[in-house]
Amino acid sequence: MVRVVVVDDEPMVCVFLRTILGSAADIEVVGEAHDGAAGVEAVRRGRPDVVLMDLRMPGMDGLTAIEHVVRLPDAPHIVVLTTFDADQYVLRALRAGATGFLVKSTPPEELIGLVRTAAQGHTVLSPSAARRLVAASTDSLSASDRARELVAALTEREVQVLVGLGEGLSNARIAARLHLSEATVKGYVSRTLEKLGCVNRTQAGLLAHDAGIVGT
């Protein structure tokens, strides 16, 4: 069962998402909030697998809420769900710890599948967000410099694993490429994330692109 918390300042949006997600037998909406601070508390209470987080809300905004949620024990996967997909918000949300970014116009049937994908720890990006992400990340010189410094501290094997993360590969596919066991790759992933200061695979993959070790 995939447990979901919905955080959006528009009650009708929350009702819509509850209805859509509730139609799936394997998804349960366990919490709802209308601002960032209440969203963080809803996550603490509901212990969800996935959080659908709006960005623009009164009080604590979604970006700040994401920063709080990723520091919680057993933090859930966070997918930003918004109508606002400007470049800086795509990058800031992902760098803050979100694992995905979807616009609210995502068709209902796709939304259900993407929530399931996010629950497995995979990155989910709407096509428009993905295009903006690539364009904006290539223009960020300071992020590139910092990413290259971090990657320089990795071992050769850790860099190879990071390349796989940047390409969106699963542990199993990285293991096959490097002729390692999946358990060994899992260990490398954990150590690589720790060295890079990344909270999830999505952040690490973005850093790999910033460092220029993965092509766009």
mmCIF file of C-alpha atoms in Angstrom, residues 16-105:
data_model
loop_
_atom_site.group_PDB
_atom_site.id
_atom_site.type_symbol
_atom_site.label_atom_id
_atom_site.label_comp_id
_atom_site.label_asym_id
_atom_site.label_seq_id
_atom_site.Cartn_x
_atom_site.Cartn_y
_atom_site.Cartn_z
ATOM 1 C CA PHE A 16 -9.476 16.179 -6.561
ATOM 2 C CA LEU A 17 -6.225 14.422 -5.668
ATOM 3 C CA ARG A 18 -7.919 12.393 -2.924
ATOM 4 C CA THR A 19 -10.574 11.274 -5.409
ATOM 5 C CA ILE A 20 -8.098 10.336 -8.138
ATOM 6 C CA LEU A 21 -5.599 8.575 -5.903
ATOM 7 C CA GLY A 22 -8.348 6.937 -3.860
ATOM 8 C CA SER A 23 -9.589 5.193 -6.989
ATOM 9 C CA ALA A 24 -6.414 3.048 -6.975
ATOM 10 C CA ALA A 25 -6.630 -0.037 -4.764
ATOM 11 C CA ASP A 26 -2.969 0.230 -3.735
ATOM 12 C CA ILE A 27 -2.859 3.950 -2.817
ATOM 13 C CA GLU A 28 -4.159 5.564 0.382
ATOM 14 C CA VAL A 29 -4.193 9.308 1.124
ATOM 15 C CA VAL A 30 -3.308 9.415 4.837
ATOM 16 C CA GLY A 31 -3.032 13.174 5.324
ATOM 17 C CA GLU A 32 -3.814 16.590 3.890
ATOM 18 C CA ALA A 33 -2.572 20.121 4.635
ATOM 19 C CA HIS A 34 -2.970 23.594 3.169
ATOM 20 C CA ASP A 35 0.346 25.233 4.061
ATOM 21 C CA GLY A 36 3.948 24.143 4.460
ATOM 22 C CA ALA A 37 4.105 24.011 8.252
ATOM 23 C CA ALA A 38 0.918 21.949 8.481
ATOM 24 C CA GLY A 39 2.302 19.757 5.707
ATOM 25 C CA VAL A 40 5.421 18.936 7.707
ATOM 26 C CA GLU A 41 3.241 18.015 10.687
ATOM 27 C CA ALA A 42 0.975 15.875 8.462
ATOM 28 C CA VAL A 43 4.054 13.977 7.300
ATOM 29 C CA ARG A 44 5.142 13.397 10.895
ATOM 30 C CA ARG A 45 1.709 12.026 11.795
ATOM 31 C CA GLY A 46 0.921 10.074 8.626
ATOM 32 C CA ARG A 47 4.368 8.590 7.890
ATOM 33 C CA PRO A 48 3.667 8.513 4.134
ATOM 34 C CA ASP A 49 5.708 6.960 1.356
ATOM 35 C CA VAL A 50 5.055 9.906 -0.986
ATOM 36 C CA VAL A 51 4.249 13.588 -0.441
ATOM 37 C CA LEU A 52 2.621 15.665 -3.182
ATOM 38 C CA MET A 53 3.786 19.189 -2.365
ATOM 39 C CA ASP A 54 2.625 22.486 -3.815
ATOM 40 C CA LEU A 55 5.266 25.236 -3.947
ATOM 41 C CA ARG A 56 3.380 28.496 -3.560
ATOM 42 C CA MET A 57 1.472 28.493 -0.270
ATOM 43 C CA PRO A 58 0.845 31.018 2.517
ATOM 44 C CA GLY A 59 3.128 30.983 5.528
ATOM 45 C CA MET A 60 5.800 28.352 5.009
ATOM 46 C CA ASP A 61 6.156 27.733 1.257
ATOM 47 C CA GLY A 62 6.708 24.368 -0.368
ATOM 48 C CA LEU A 63 10.464 24.780 -0.833
ATOM 49 C CA THR A 64 10.983 25.420 2.869
ATOM 50 C CA ALA A 65 8.657 22.552 3.770
ATOM 51 C CA ILE A 66 10.692 20.206 1.567
ATOM 52 C CA GLU A 67 13.857 21.178 3.444
ATOM 53 C CA HIS A 68 12.152 20.266 6.736
ATOM 54 C CA VAL A 69 10.633 16.999 5.487
ATOM 55 C CA VAL A 70 13.878 15.573 4.086
ATOM 56 C CA ARG A 71 15.458 15.911 7.530
ATOM 57 C CA LEU A 72 12.794 13.738 9.184
ATOM 58 C CA PRO A 73 13.623 10.109 10.081
ATOM 59 C CA ASP A 74 12.619 7.774 7.229
ATOM 60 C CA ALA A 75 11.787 10.788 5.068
ATOM 61 C CA PRO A 76 9.233 10.106 2.314
ATOM 62 C CA HIS A 77 9.717 10.739 -1.384
ATOM 63 C CA ILE A 78 8.533 14.247 -2.285
ATOM 64 C CA VAL A 79 6.948 15.112 -5.623
ATOM 65 C CA VAL A 80 6.306 18.783 -6.309
ATOM 66 C CA LEU A 81 2.884 19.229 -7.882
ATOM 67 C CA THR A 82 2.262 22.760 -9.148
ATOM 68 C CA THR A 83 1.191 24.970 -12.023
ATOM 69 C CA PHE A 84 4.363 27.028 -11.643
ATOM 70 C CA ASP A 85 7.280 25.447 -13.500
ATOM 71 C CA ALA A 86 9.821 28.261 -13.872
ATOM 72 C CA ASP A 87 13.427 27.086 -14.146
ATOM 73 C CA GLN A 88 14.647 28.235 -10.741
ATOM 74 C CA TYR A 89 11.817 26.445 -8.960
ATOM 75 C CA VAL A 90 12.496 23.151 -10.737
ATOM 76 C CA LEU A 91 16.141 23.290 -9.703
ATOM 77 C CA ARG A 92 15.563 24.594 -6.190
ATOM 78 C CA ALA A 93 12.917 21.974 -5.423
ATOM 79 C CA LEU A 94 15.108 19.109 -6.614
ATOM 80 C CA ARG A 95 18.194 20.450 -4.860
ATOM 81 C CA ALA A 96 16.150 20.851 -1.680
ATOM 82 C CA GLY A 97 15.375 17.135 -1.792
ATOM 83 C CA ALA A 98 12.334 16.558 -4.004
ATOM 84 C CA THR A 99 12.434 13.407 -6.116
ATOM 85 C CA GLY A 100 10.084 14.673 -8.789
ATOM 86 C CA PHE A 101 8.281 17.613 -10.319
ATOM 87 C CA LEU A 102 4.872 17.396 -11.977
ATOM 88 C CA VAL A 103 2.514 20.058 -13.301
ATOM 89 C CA LYS A 104 -1.088 19.939 -12.115
ATOM 90 C CA SER A 105 -2.299 19.342 -15.660
#
